[in-house]
Amino acid sequence: MPGLVLFGRRWAIGSDDFVLPGAFELFVRLVWWIGILVLYAVHKGQFDCPGGGLLHSYLLGLIVLLAFIICALSALVYISMQGTISNPGPRKSLPKILYTRLLLYFPEFIWAVVGAVWVSDNSVQCEKTVINGVIGTVIASWIIIIFTIIGAVIVFDPLGGKKTFYLPEGVSRNLESSQSGQLLYNVKSSATRVWEKRIRLLCCCIVQDDDHRVAFTSIAELFRNYFSDTDLVPSDIAAGLILLHQEQDKMENCPKEPEEVLCHSPSSLVSDDLDVELENAAHYMLFAAAAYGWPYYVYTNPYTALCKLNGDCCRNRPTDADITGSDRHNFHFGAILKITGLQYRDFIHISFHNKIYEIPFFVALDHKKEAIVVAVRGTLSFEDILTDLSADCEDLTLEEVLENGFVHKGITQAANYIYRKLINDGILNQAFTIAPEYKLVIVGHSLGGGTASILAIMLRNSFPTLRCYAFSPPGGLLSKSLADYTKHFIVSVIVGKDLVARLSMPNMEDLKRRIVRIVANCNRPKYQILLRGCWYEVFGGDPDDFPTELDGRNQDALTQPLLAEESLMVHRSPSYNALEEEPHLNSPPQYPHLYLPGKIIHVVEECSSRRLCSSDIKYTARWSNETVFSSILISPKMITDHMPDVVLKALNSLSQEHASCLSCQTRGYDPSAV
């Protein structure tokens, strides 16, 4: 629902968000109150000791005060349970109850101070049990007060005094008028400054230069544009994601698959081509994973990695001239050797240098595939995150190839950095001098996959036989013309419902639109959605069939936004569109549609519908296209499907399965006969 307005400002909490925390506090208060009553009843006649009168007064006052607090909490929880996310009418009296509850903090605070003073008085000579009981109540009072202050800080919205931009009923929403335009400009400027301060605070541990300051402003503008036009609180978004996940699961359970893919028969040339590319991808994914260095090696070998690195890292390494950047104790290079299985002499250049738009990479000789491999590291630092979030578009003009191709700005700058190092510093010349007959292969995972793809585009003219394998690259990477061009030399590998492969500004705007619509249309209270959703995510089962306000409406009515949807919009942003007869994922002009690079291999689990799959997961792979990734899918595995170890495991499983099938065919064995 719209954020709760208290003390003349908006807070990042809704009036229906007090059910669960209020119920928890109510339970604690009841147990506490009953405990004090028992303590008072048992020791009622034992307060005639020195200072006992003070303790008696404190316990009696606390019992009365807790009774009032329990009554206020009961009313707060009951009122907060009423209505739905987009129908706050039944909760209109909640602010008054909340003011009453907040007022009770003043006597509670005073009483906690008084209790602390009285208990610490050495003149009190009462029974030890009574004194310990009072000390416990004083400590409990302070704990609750401290947690309340922390909660207020968490839900405080720095933009609460200015952000909300409502127009009275009956007044036209004319955002082009000079008064409205000036107000909206002031709100946007304030929001940009707030987001920039937040980003600077998060990145306070890194040295900040001009590039960082420009990136901070660009990312702040991005966040402001995305979050400025809705009045959703975090719990609304959580409820929307839960509802979308269950709705999505219901659709997937239908006999017809919602995804359109390029199917092929097992004996077709397409299948043979897929098997070859899967075997190559499994091989080169090792290099993409190795680019992460020791963090990946320790993550995948938690019990033995440190011992192995300590024992082997310092024995062999290339000369210092071959390495740029810091590699303390030689851990990064030692991990790369372990993961790839190469020798130190096989490495041409290794860079651990890491700044915004400048990411680590290495160049090595792969004798097994007779290739010179350029492996680019994925996201592993704050600087890499800033590169990812610099999601503005810029032109990439290639002579004699394409013009006016749009690309991801931050990733393109990272690719430019590596391009200059490879060409201007003569790294590739050195590699081809050593192995002139080898082909050039560029690989990377996540941010590294996106950087590798754009780098491959830049090097394509100079190296026509170049190949690129991009594992889990970001979805908002290339315009359609560039994406089509790269199908000749780039292969992207996506596992399951990987979130990053579907990330683009149009997709994010579409996700926001779907969240607004589904939370506005649901007839269930938010606490029920959250509780049942948590049960579903953890334990599985059938998706809940939540009734919605869309039930019973005719098709014409579905094309019009509900009043509930309008109430969740601060203003009608161009990024928001109702379910009209317009192209899917309509988005602001400043965010054109960007796509995954190259031909796409989509790897999915055969048991993806189960919550707890066995360790021997089976995977299937198929050629897919960019339309499959034109919408963000909500799943518990949307993050884990992106992890490099999961991608490597899936590719190894498919490669081994293909090898075993070839072995069976060679011996004339028919698996179907078993």
Short mmCIF file of N, CA and C in Angstrom, two decimals, residues 212-321:
data_model
loop_
_atom_site.label_atom_id
_atom_site.label_comp_id
_atom_site.label_asym_id
_atom_site.label_seq_id
_atom_site.Cartn_x
_atom_site.Cartn_y
_atom_site.Cartn_z
N HIS A 212 34.95 7.30 -10.28
CA HIS A 212 33.99 6.85 -9.29
C HIS A 212 32.88 7.88 -9.10
N ARG A 213 33.25 9.15 -9.05
CA ARG A 213 32.24 10.18 -8.83
C ARG A 213 31.24 10.23 -9.99
N VAL A 214 31.75 10.10 -11.21
CA VAL A 214 30.85 10.07 -12.37
C VAL A 214 29.95 8.84 -12.31
N ALA A 215 30.51 7.69 -11.93
CA ALA A 215 29.72 6.47 -11.83
C ALA A 215 28.67 6.58 -10.74
N PHE A 216 29.02 7.18 -9.59
CA PHE A 216 28.06 7.35 -8.50
C PHE A 216 26.85 8.16 -8.97
N THR A 217 27.12 9.25 -9.68
CA THR A 217 26.02 10.09 -10.16
C THR A 217 25.16 9.34 -11.17
N SER A 218 25.81 8.61 -12.09
CA SER A 218 25.07 7.86 -13.10
C SER A 218 24.20 6.78 -12.47
N ILE A 219 24.76 6.05 -11.50
CA ILE A 219 24.00 4.98 -10.85
C ILE A 219 22.88 5.56 -10.00
N ALA A 220 23.13 6.70 -9.34
CA ALA A 220 22.09 7.35 -8.55
C ALA A 220 20.91 7.77 -9.44
N GLU A 221 21.21 8.29 -10.62
CA GLU A 221 20.15 8.64 -11.57
C GLU A 221 19.36 7.40 -11.97
N LEU A 222 20.06 6.29 -12.17
CA LEU A 222 19.41 5.04 -12.55
C LEU A 222 18.45 4.59 -11.46
N PHE A 223 18.90 4.57 -10.22
CA PHE A 223 18.05 4.14 -9.11
C PHE A 223 16.89 5.10 -8.90
N ARG A 224 17.16 6.40 -9.04
CA ARG A 224 16.10 7.38 -8.85
C ARG A 224 15.00 7.19 -9.90
N ASN A 225 15.40 6.99 -11.16
CA ASN A 225 14.41 6.78 -12.21
C ASN A 225 13.58 5.54 -11.96
N TYR A 226 14.21 4.51 -11.42
CA TYR A 226 13.49 3.25 -11.25
C TYR A 226 12.53 3.28 -10.06
N PHE A 227 12.94 3.90 -8.97
CA PHE A 227 12.15 3.85 -7.75
C PHE A 227 11.26 5.07 -7.53
N SER A 228 11.31 6.06 -8.42
CA SER A 228 10.65 7.32 -8.11
C SER A 228 9.15 7.34 -8.41
N ASP A 229 8.65 6.42 -9.24
CA ASP A 229 7.28 6.56 -9.71
C ASP A 229 6.29 5.60 -9.05
N THR A 230 6.72 4.85 -8.04
CA THR A 230 5.79 3.98 -7.33
C THR A 230 5.82 4.27 -5.84
N ASP A 231 4.73 3.95 -5.18
CA ASP A 231 4.64 4.14 -3.74
C ASP A 231 4.55 2.78 -3.07
N LEU A 232 5.51 1.93 -3.36
CA LEU A 232 5.58 0.60 -2.76
C LEU A 232 6.61 0.59 -1.64
N VAL A 233 6.30 -0.08 -0.56
CA VAL A 233 7.26 -0.28 0.52
C VAL A 233 7.92 -1.64 0.30
N PRO A 234 9.06 -1.92 0.96
CA PRO A 234 9.77 -3.19 0.70
C PRO A 234 8.91 -4.44 0.88
N SER A 235 8.03 -4.45 1.86
CA SER A 235 7.20 -5.64 2.07
C SER A 235 6.21 -5.83 0.93
N ASP A 236 5.76 -4.74 0.29
CA ASP A 236 4.90 -4.86 -0.88
C ASP A 236 5.64 -5.56 -2.01
N ILE A 237 6.90 -5.20 -2.20
CA ILE A 237 7.70 -5.82 -3.25
C ILE A 237 7.91 -7.30 -2.96
N ALA A 238 8.17 -7.63 -1.67
CA ALA A 238 8.34 -9.04 -1.29
C ALA A 238 7.07 -9.83 -1.56
N ALA A 239 5.92 -9.25 -1.20
CA ALA A 239 4.64 -9.93 -1.45
C ALA A 239 4.41 -10.09 -2.94
N GLY A 240 4.75 -9.07 -3.73
CA GLY A 240 4.59 -9.16 -5.17
C GLY A 240 5.45 -10.24 -5.78
N LEU A 241 6.70 -10.37 -5.32
CA LEU A 241 7.59 -11.41 -5.84
C LEU A 241 7.05 -12.80 -5.49
N ILE A 242 6.52 -12.95 -4.29
CA ILE A 242 5.94 -14.24 -3.89
C ILE A 242 4.75 -14.59 -4.78
N LEU A 243 3.87 -13.62 -5.01
CA LEU A 243 2.70 -13.87 -5.85
C LEU A 243 3.11 -14.18 -7.29
N LEU A 244 4.09 -13.44 -7.80
CA LEU A 244 4.54 -13.70 -9.16
C LEU A 244 5.16 -15.08 -9.30
N HIS A 245 5.92 -15.50 -8.28
CA HIS A 245 6.53 -16.83 -8.33
C HIS A 245 5.46 -17.92 -8.37
N GLN A 246 4.44 -17.79 -7.54
CA GLN A 246 3.39 -18.80 -7.53
C GLN A 246 2.57 -18.77 -8.82
N GLU A 247 2.31 -17.58 -9.33
CA GLU A 247 1.60 -17.47 -10.61
C GLU A 247 2.42 -18.10 -11.72
N GLN A 248 3.72 -17.86 -11.70
CA GLN A 248 4.62 -18.42 -12.70
C GLN A 248 4.65 -19.95 -12.61
N ASP A 249 4.70 -20.49 -11.40
CA ASP A 249 4.72 -21.95 -11.23
C ASP A 249 3.42 -22.58 -11.73
N LYS A 250 2.30 -21.90 -11.52
CA LYS A 250 1.03 -22.42 -12.03
C LYS A 250 1.04 -22.46 -13.56
N MET A 251 1.63 -21.46 -14.18
CA MET A 251 1.71 -21.45 -15.64
C MET A 251 2.62 -22.56 -16.14
N GLU A 252 3.73 -22.80 -15.43
CA GLU A 252 4.68 -23.83 -15.86
C GLU A 252 4.11 -25.23 -15.70
N ASN A 253 3.13 -25.38 -14.80
CA ASN A 253 2.51 -26.68 -14.60
C ASN A 253 1.49 -27.01 -15.68
N CYS A 254 1.19 -26.01 -16.52
CA CYS A 254 0.27 -26.26 -17.62
C CYS A 254 0.93 -27.19 -18.64
N PRO A 255 0.14 -27.94 -19.40
CA PRO A 255 0.74 -28.88 -20.36
C PRO A 255 1.63 -28.20 -21.38
N LYS A 256 1.28 -26.96 -21.79
CA LYS A 256 2.06 -26.28 -22.82
C LYS A 256 3.12 -25.42 -22.18
N GLU A 257 4.34 -25.60 -22.59
CA GLU A 257 5.44 -24.80 -22.06
C GLU A 257 5.31 -23.36 -22.52
N PRO A 258 5.48 -22.38 -21.62
CA PRO A 258 5.38 -20.98 -22.03
C PRO A 258 6.56 -20.51 -22.87
N GLU A 259 7.70 -21.16 -22.75
CA GLU A 259 8.88 -20.72 -23.46
C GLU A 259 8.88 -21.28 -24.88
N GLU A 260 9.25 -20.44 -25.81
CA GLU A 260 9.40 -20.86 -27.21
C GLU A 260 10.88 -21.07 -27.47
N VAL A 261 11.27 -22.27 -27.84
CA VAL A 261 12.67 -22.57 -28.09
C VAL A 261 12.83 -23.21 -29.45
N LEU A 262 14.05 -23.25 -29.91
CA LEU A 262 14.36 -23.90 -31.17
C LEU A 262 14.60 -25.38 -30.91
N CYS A 263 13.65 -26.19 -31.29
CA CYS A 263 13.74 -27.62 -30.98
C CYS A 263 14.53 -28.32 -32.08
N HIS A 264 15.02 -29.48 -31.77
CA HIS A 264 15.77 -30.25 -32.74
C HIS A 264 15.66 -31.72 -32.38
N SER A 265 15.83 -32.57 -33.37
CA SER A 265 15.83 -34.00 -33.12
C SER A 265 17.23 -34.44 -32.77
N PRO A 266 17.37 -35.55 -32.02
CA PRO A 266 18.69 -35.98 -31.58
C PRO A 266 19.66 -36.25 -32.72
N SER A 267 19.15 -36.60 -33.89
CA SER A 267 20.05 -36.97 -34.98
C SER A 267 20.33 -35.81 -35.94
N SER A 268 19.80 -34.65 -35.65
CA SER A 268 19.94 -33.53 -36.57
C SER A 268 21.33 -32.92 -36.47
N LEU A 269 21.65 -32.12 -37.52
CA LEU A 269 22.92 -31.41 -37.49
C LEU A 269 22.95 -30.39 -36.37
N VAL A 270 21.78 -29.83 -36.07
CA VAL A 270 21.71 -28.87 -34.97
C VAL A 270 22.12 -29.52 -33.67
N SER A 271 21.69 -30.76 -33.45
CA SER A 271 22.05 -31.48 -32.23
C SER A 271 23.55 -31.75 -32.18
N ASP A 272 24.11 -32.14 -33.33
CA ASP A 272 25.56 -32.37 -33.36
C ASP A 272 26.32 -31.10 -33.04
N ASP A 273 25.87 -29.99 -33.61
CA ASP A 273 26.50 -28.70 -33.34
C ASP A 273 26.38 -28.35 -31.86
N LEU A 274 25.23 -28.62 -31.27
CA LEU A 274 25.02 -28.33 -29.85
C LEU A 274 25.96 -29.17 -28.98
N ASP A 275 26.11 -30.45 -29.31
CA ASP A 275 26.99 -31.32 -28.53
C ASP A 275 28.44 -30.83 -28.57
N VAL A 276 28.86 -30.38 -29.76
CA VAL A 276 30.23 -29.87 -29.89
C VAL A 276 30.40 -28.61 -29.05
N GLU A 277 29.45 -27.71 -29.12
CA GLU A 277 29.55 -26.46 -28.38
C GLU A 277 29.47 -26.70 -26.87
N LEU A 278 28.67 -27.67 -26.45
CA LEU A 278 28.60 -27.98 -25.02
C LEU A 278 29.94 -28.52 -24.52
N GLU A 279 30.59 -29.36 -25.34
CA GLU A 279 31.89 -29.89 -24.93
C GLU A 279 32.92 -28.76 -24.84
N ASN A 280 32.87 -27.84 -25.81
CA ASN A 280 33.78 -26.69 -25.77
C ASN A 280 33.48 -25.79 -24.58
N ALA A 281 32.19 -25.57 -24.33
CA ALA A 281 31.80 -24.70 -23.22
C ALA A 281 32.24 -25.28 -21.89
N ALA A 282 32.10 -26.59 -21.71
CA ALA A 282 32.54 -27.22 -20.47
C ALA A 282 34.04 -27.05 -20.27
N HIS A 283 34.78 -27.12 -21.36
CA HIS A 283 36.23 -26.96 -21.27
C HIS A 283 36.61 -25.52 -20.93
N TYR A 284 36.01 -24.56 -21.62
CA TYR A 284 36.42 -23.16 -21.43
C TYR A 284 35.81 -22.54 -20.17
N MET A 285 34.77 -23.16 -19.62
CA MET A 285 34.21 -22.64 -18.38
C MET A 285 35.23 -22.75 -17.25
N LEU A 286 36.14 -23.71 -17.33
CA LEU A 286 37.21 -23.82 -16.34
C LEU A 286 38.07 -22.56 -16.31
N PHE A 287 38.34 -22.01 -17.49
CA PHE A 287 39.16 -20.79 -17.56
C PHE A 287 38.37 -19.60 -17.01
N ALA A 288 37.08 -19.54 -17.33
CA ALA A 288 36.26 -18.43 -16.82
C ALA A 288 36.16 -18.49 -15.30
N ALA A 289 36.03 -19.70 -14.76
CA ALA A 289 35.97 -19.85 -13.31
C ALA A 289 37.32 -19.55 -12.67
N ALA A 290 38.40 -19.97 -13.33
CA ALA A 290 39.74 -19.74 -12.77
C ALA A 290 40.06 -18.26 -12.66
N ALA A 291 39.45 -17.44 -13.51
CA ALA A 291 39.72 -16.00 -13.48
C ALA A 291 39.33 -15.38 -12.14
N TYR A 292 38.44 -16.03 -11.37
CA TYR A 292 38.06 -15.52 -10.06
C TYR A 292 39.17 -15.71 -9.03
N GLY A 293 40.14 -16.56 -9.32
CA GLY A 293 41.28 -16.73 -8.42
C GLY A 293 40.93 -17.53 -7.17
N TRP A 294 41.63 -17.20 -6.06
CA TRP A 294 41.49 -18.00 -4.85
C TRP A 294 40.09 -17.97 -4.23
N PRO A 295 39.28 -16.88 -4.32
CA PRO A 295 37.94 -16.96 -3.73
C PRO A 295 37.10 -18.10 -4.30
N TYR A 296 37.18 -18.31 -5.62
CA TYR A 296 36.42 -19.41 -6.21
C TYR A 296 36.99 -20.76 -5.78
N TYR A 297 38.30 -20.88 -5.75
CA TYR A 297 38.92 -22.15 -5.38
C TYR A 297 38.59 -22.52 -3.93
N VAL A 298 38.62 -21.53 -3.04
CA VAL A 298 38.28 -21.80 -1.64
C VAL A 298 36.80 -22.13 -1.50
N TYR A 299 35.95 -21.45 -2.28
CA TYR A 299 34.51 -21.69 -2.22
C TYR A 299 34.17 -23.11 -2.66
N THR A 300 34.85 -23.61 -3.67
CA THR A 300 34.55 -24.95 -4.19
C THR A 300 35.32 -26.05 -3.46
N ASN A 301 36.38 -25.68 -2.72
CA ASN A 301 37.15 -26.66 -1.94
C ASN A 301 37.37 -26.09 -0.52
N PRO A 302 36.30 -25.96 0.26
CA PRO A 302 36.41 -25.24 1.54
C PRO A 302 37.33 -25.89 2.56
N TYR A 303 37.52 -27.20 2.50
CA TYR A 303 38.28 -27.90 3.53
C TYR A 303 39.76 -28.05 3.20
N THR A 304 40.09 -28.10 1.93
CA THR A 304 41.48 -28.39 1.55
C THR A 304 42.17 -27.25 0.80
N ALA A 305 41.41 -26.25 0.38
CA ALA A 305 41.97 -25.22 -0.51
C ALA A 305 43.14 -24.48 0.12
N LEU A 306 42.97 -24.01 1.35
CA LEU A 306 44.02 -23.20 1.97
C LEU A 306 45.31 -23.99 2.15
N CYS A 307 45.18 -25.25 2.53
CA CYS A 307 46.38 -26.07 2.69
C CYS A 307 47.10 -26.27 1.36
N LYS A 308 46.32 -26.55 0.31
CA LYS A 308 46.93 -26.77 -1.00
C LYS A 308 47.59 -25.50 -1.53
N LEU A 309 46.90 -24.37 -1.34
CA LEU A 309 47.47 -23.11 -1.83
C LEU A 309 48.72 -22.74 -1.07
N ASN A 310 48.71 -22.94 0.24
CA ASN A 310 49.90 -22.64 1.04
C ASN A 310 51.07 -23.52 0.65
N GLY A 311 50.77 -24.77 0.28
CA GLY A 311 51.85 -25.69 -0.04
C GLY A 311 52.42 -25.53 -1.42
N ASP A 312 51.58 -25.07 -2.39
CA ASP A 312 52.01 -25.09 -3.79
C ASP A 312 52.16 -23.72 -4.43
N CYS A 313 51.54 -22.71 -3.85
CA CYS A 313 51.46 -21.43 -4.57
C CYS A 313 52.82 -20.83 -4.86
N CYS A 314 53.71 -20.91 -3.90
CA CYS A 314 54.95 -20.15 -4.02
C CYS A 314 56.05 -20.89 -4.77
N ARG A 315 55.77 -22.08 -5.23
CA ARG A 315 56.84 -22.85 -5.88
C ARG A 315 57.12 -22.34 -7.28
N ASN A 316 56.08 -22.17 -8.07
CA ASN A 316 56.26 -21.78 -9.46
C ASN A 316 55.37 -20.59 -9.78
N ARG A 317 55.90 -19.65 -10.46
CA ARG A 317 55.13 -18.50 -10.92
C ARG A 317 55.88 -17.85 -12.07
N PRO A 318 55.19 -17.16 -12.95
CA PRO A 318 55.90 -16.45 -14.01
C PRO A 318 56.68 -15.29 -13.44
N THR A 319 57.50 -14.70 -14.27
CA THR A 319 58.28 -13.56 -13.79
C THR A 319 57.36 -12.42 -13.43
N ASP A 320 57.86 -11.52 -12.57
CA ASP A 320 57.04 -10.41 -12.11
C ASP A 320 56.56 -9.54 -13.26
N ALA A 321 57.32 -9.50 -14.34
CA ALA A 321 56.93 -8.66 -15.47
C ALA A 321 55.65 -9.16 -16.13
#
